[in-house]
Amino acid sequence: MTITQNEHTQAAEEAEAGRLEWIDPLEDFNPDDEKSRVVVDPFNHRKKRDQDDQDTTEPDPGLIASVDAVGVQQAPVLRPQEGADEGRLGIVMGQRRMKAARAAATKAVAEGRTYRRVRVIIRDDLKGVDDEALIGSMAENVHRVAASIQDDLDAAQQIALIVNAKRVPKTRKARLSAAIGRSEEELDAAHKVAKIAPKVIEKLKEELDEDDVDFDWVQLGDYDEVKEVPDALWTLKEAQRKDEDENNAMRGAWNQAMGSLRAEQARAERITTLTKELADKSVTLLPWRRAWAGAATPTRPLDELVSVIGRPLSPEAHEETCKGHAAAIDPEDGEVLWLCTNWKKYKHAPAEGEAEGEAESTPGNAAAAEAKLEEEREAKRRVKKNNAAWLAARPVRMAHITTMCAGKTEPSAEVKRLVLEVILTGQGGGSRGKLLGQFMNTTVNSYGGVTSLVTKTGTKRMWWLMFAQVAAVMEEEYMRDGAWRGVYQPESGRWKAIHYRTAQWLELLKAHDYGLSEVEEETRSTAEREEKEEVERKARWAREREEARASMQAEKDDTDAAEDQDGEGDGEAADEEGNQYDGEEAAEPSADQPEEQEDEPAGESDGADEE
């Protein structure tokens, strides 16, 4: 019988296609068992070596996670073995995939889950054909070209769009993200990173590799957002190192750095906008200076001047009436400072009035007045700077609290303790609906909304619901504007010590991976110092009180002793002189003549009032 060319080609193709079979990665394959049904073929290109080089036969955690999520998608190629291994199957291609399948199956069994078998291709035509087996194995590895960064990003973006559009359940979304070796957060950030030019990403990765740092997709997207801010890359690298050193899984330092960089970027954009607006209005724009008064320049801020009749100078009125109208932009907060370029020439007066005029009559007084004025300016600058930093830290902190409240496990003991303490001491007040809803990622507009939220909250998440309420209390009551300065006393117009709840809240968030901003850290440390000083003050007051009490008691004892001694002397004299008492005891005081009361030691009631 004659075999045609087509029949010969078809037979060869069928042999190369092989036959499909399902392999159990636990029962059929064990690299450490010589009797395993499936073994690594002696002519597999990848070899396990004893040197310190990276073992290319072992699967990485990403591959294991992918196989655990979606199984082995590309079937490994096996061939029948010969000689002593007759009856076994040798892995020609896919050694790492088979090991990843075994690792994933082992993990599934430990967690009480089912695991997937592996579909393989068995090439009977390669039995005994070692050169073909080696060439096939080597070709698979040598000629494999990794997908480009942009290819990966485009694919992930398409997956993210599909997942969101079809409202795929969260469990499946988690499985898909594990399959590509990325977190769900990275999957959500893919659409931002996909817009970055591949050359930009490659250049950035080169810079990161120099410092042994790597950014994931979330971090790449964040960096692209603020890359124009000076030293943004250095700031974020340092934040990432800090999170790694502190094992901060919630990226506390990174999020805080991003908050600062966003604020700085917004400030730069605001300065650009203001500069253009001032130019369009033909307003003279002067370079920024920290000090405007003194002999060096006749320029002064309008808020330090008054008109010739003593009225404050508004920017609008000054622009219309004075040729010295000008402005400067504060680079620290991006705010406009309105100026007069020659306040004396245009007949303005210092807002401090005649007293300052008299002070400037002598060089010594003028210097003292200027020093005092600059001290006040510096205090105002500090207040503005810290107010801005305090506000910038708020959205970062709010986002962190929202993430905490999304936890599915029980809160820590510290969280429970704070929740119970605030609620049981009656400091929780009514429901802070808006913030409560924000932290629980929902909307709460009424009492009924709170009831509904409680009803649909599972038992395991009840603690987080209470924590969200406490967080709302803390944010509204103890983290309000200016809380970094302390507690404001309207009656005196002064700021007292920072409230201990403010410091307590910052301490707890820090302990739960929230990266404190500079102003928050300063507030926390200041409160700690103030608390220590208060303890020392109370201890000192107690000592002084005790010393005063002991001193008064000693004086009283001395007085009583002296009176007793004087009384005994008088009695003896009376006896000697004329037996005046006739041996009778002294009469008891009558009802209308009460006994002399012992004086209360000074300071008792005062101390109680102070306490």
CSV table of C-alpha atoms in Angstrom, one decimal, residues 149-165 173 180 182 184 186-196 217:
chain,number,residue,atom,x,y,z
A,149,ILE,CA,5.3,46.7,29.7
A,150,GLN,CA,2.7,48.4,27.5
A,151,ASP,CA,1.3,45.0,26.4
A,152,ASP,CA,0.8,44.0,30.0
A,153,LEU,CA,-0.8,47.3,30.9
A,154,ASP,CA,-3.2,47.3,27.9
A,155,ALA,CA,-4.3,43.8,28.7
A,156,ALA,CA,-4.8,44.6,32.4
A,157,GLN,CA,-6.8,47.8,31.5
A,158,GLN,CA,-9.1,45.7,29.3
A,159,ILE,CA,-9.6,43.2,32.1
A,160,ALA,CA,-10.4,46.1,34.5
A,161,LEU,CA,-12.9,47.6,32.2
A,162,ILE,CA,-14.6,44.2,31.6
A,163,VAL,CA,-14.7,43.5,35.4
A,164,ASN,CA,-16.2,46.9,36.2
A,165,ALA,CA,-18.6,46.9,33.3
A,173,LYS,CA,-12.0,39.9,40.5
A,180,ILE,CA,-1.8,38.0,36.3
A,182,ARG,CA,-1.2,41.8,40.4
A,184,GLU,CA,-6.8,44.3,42.8
A,186,GLU,CA,-3.1,47.5,40.7
A,187,LEU,CA,-5.8,46.2,38.4
A,188,ASP,CA,-7.9,49.3,39.2
A,189,ALA,CA,-4.9,51.5,38.6
A,190,ALA,CA,-4.0,49.9,35.2
A,191,HIS,CA,-6.0,52.5,33.2
A,192,LYS,CA,-3.9,55.3,34.6
A,193,VAL,CA,-0.6,53.6,34.0
A,194,ALA,CA,-1.6,52.5,30.5
A,195,LYS,CA,-1.7,56.2,29.5
A,196,ILE,CA,2.0,56.6,30.4
A,217,TRP,CA,1.1,49.9,39.1
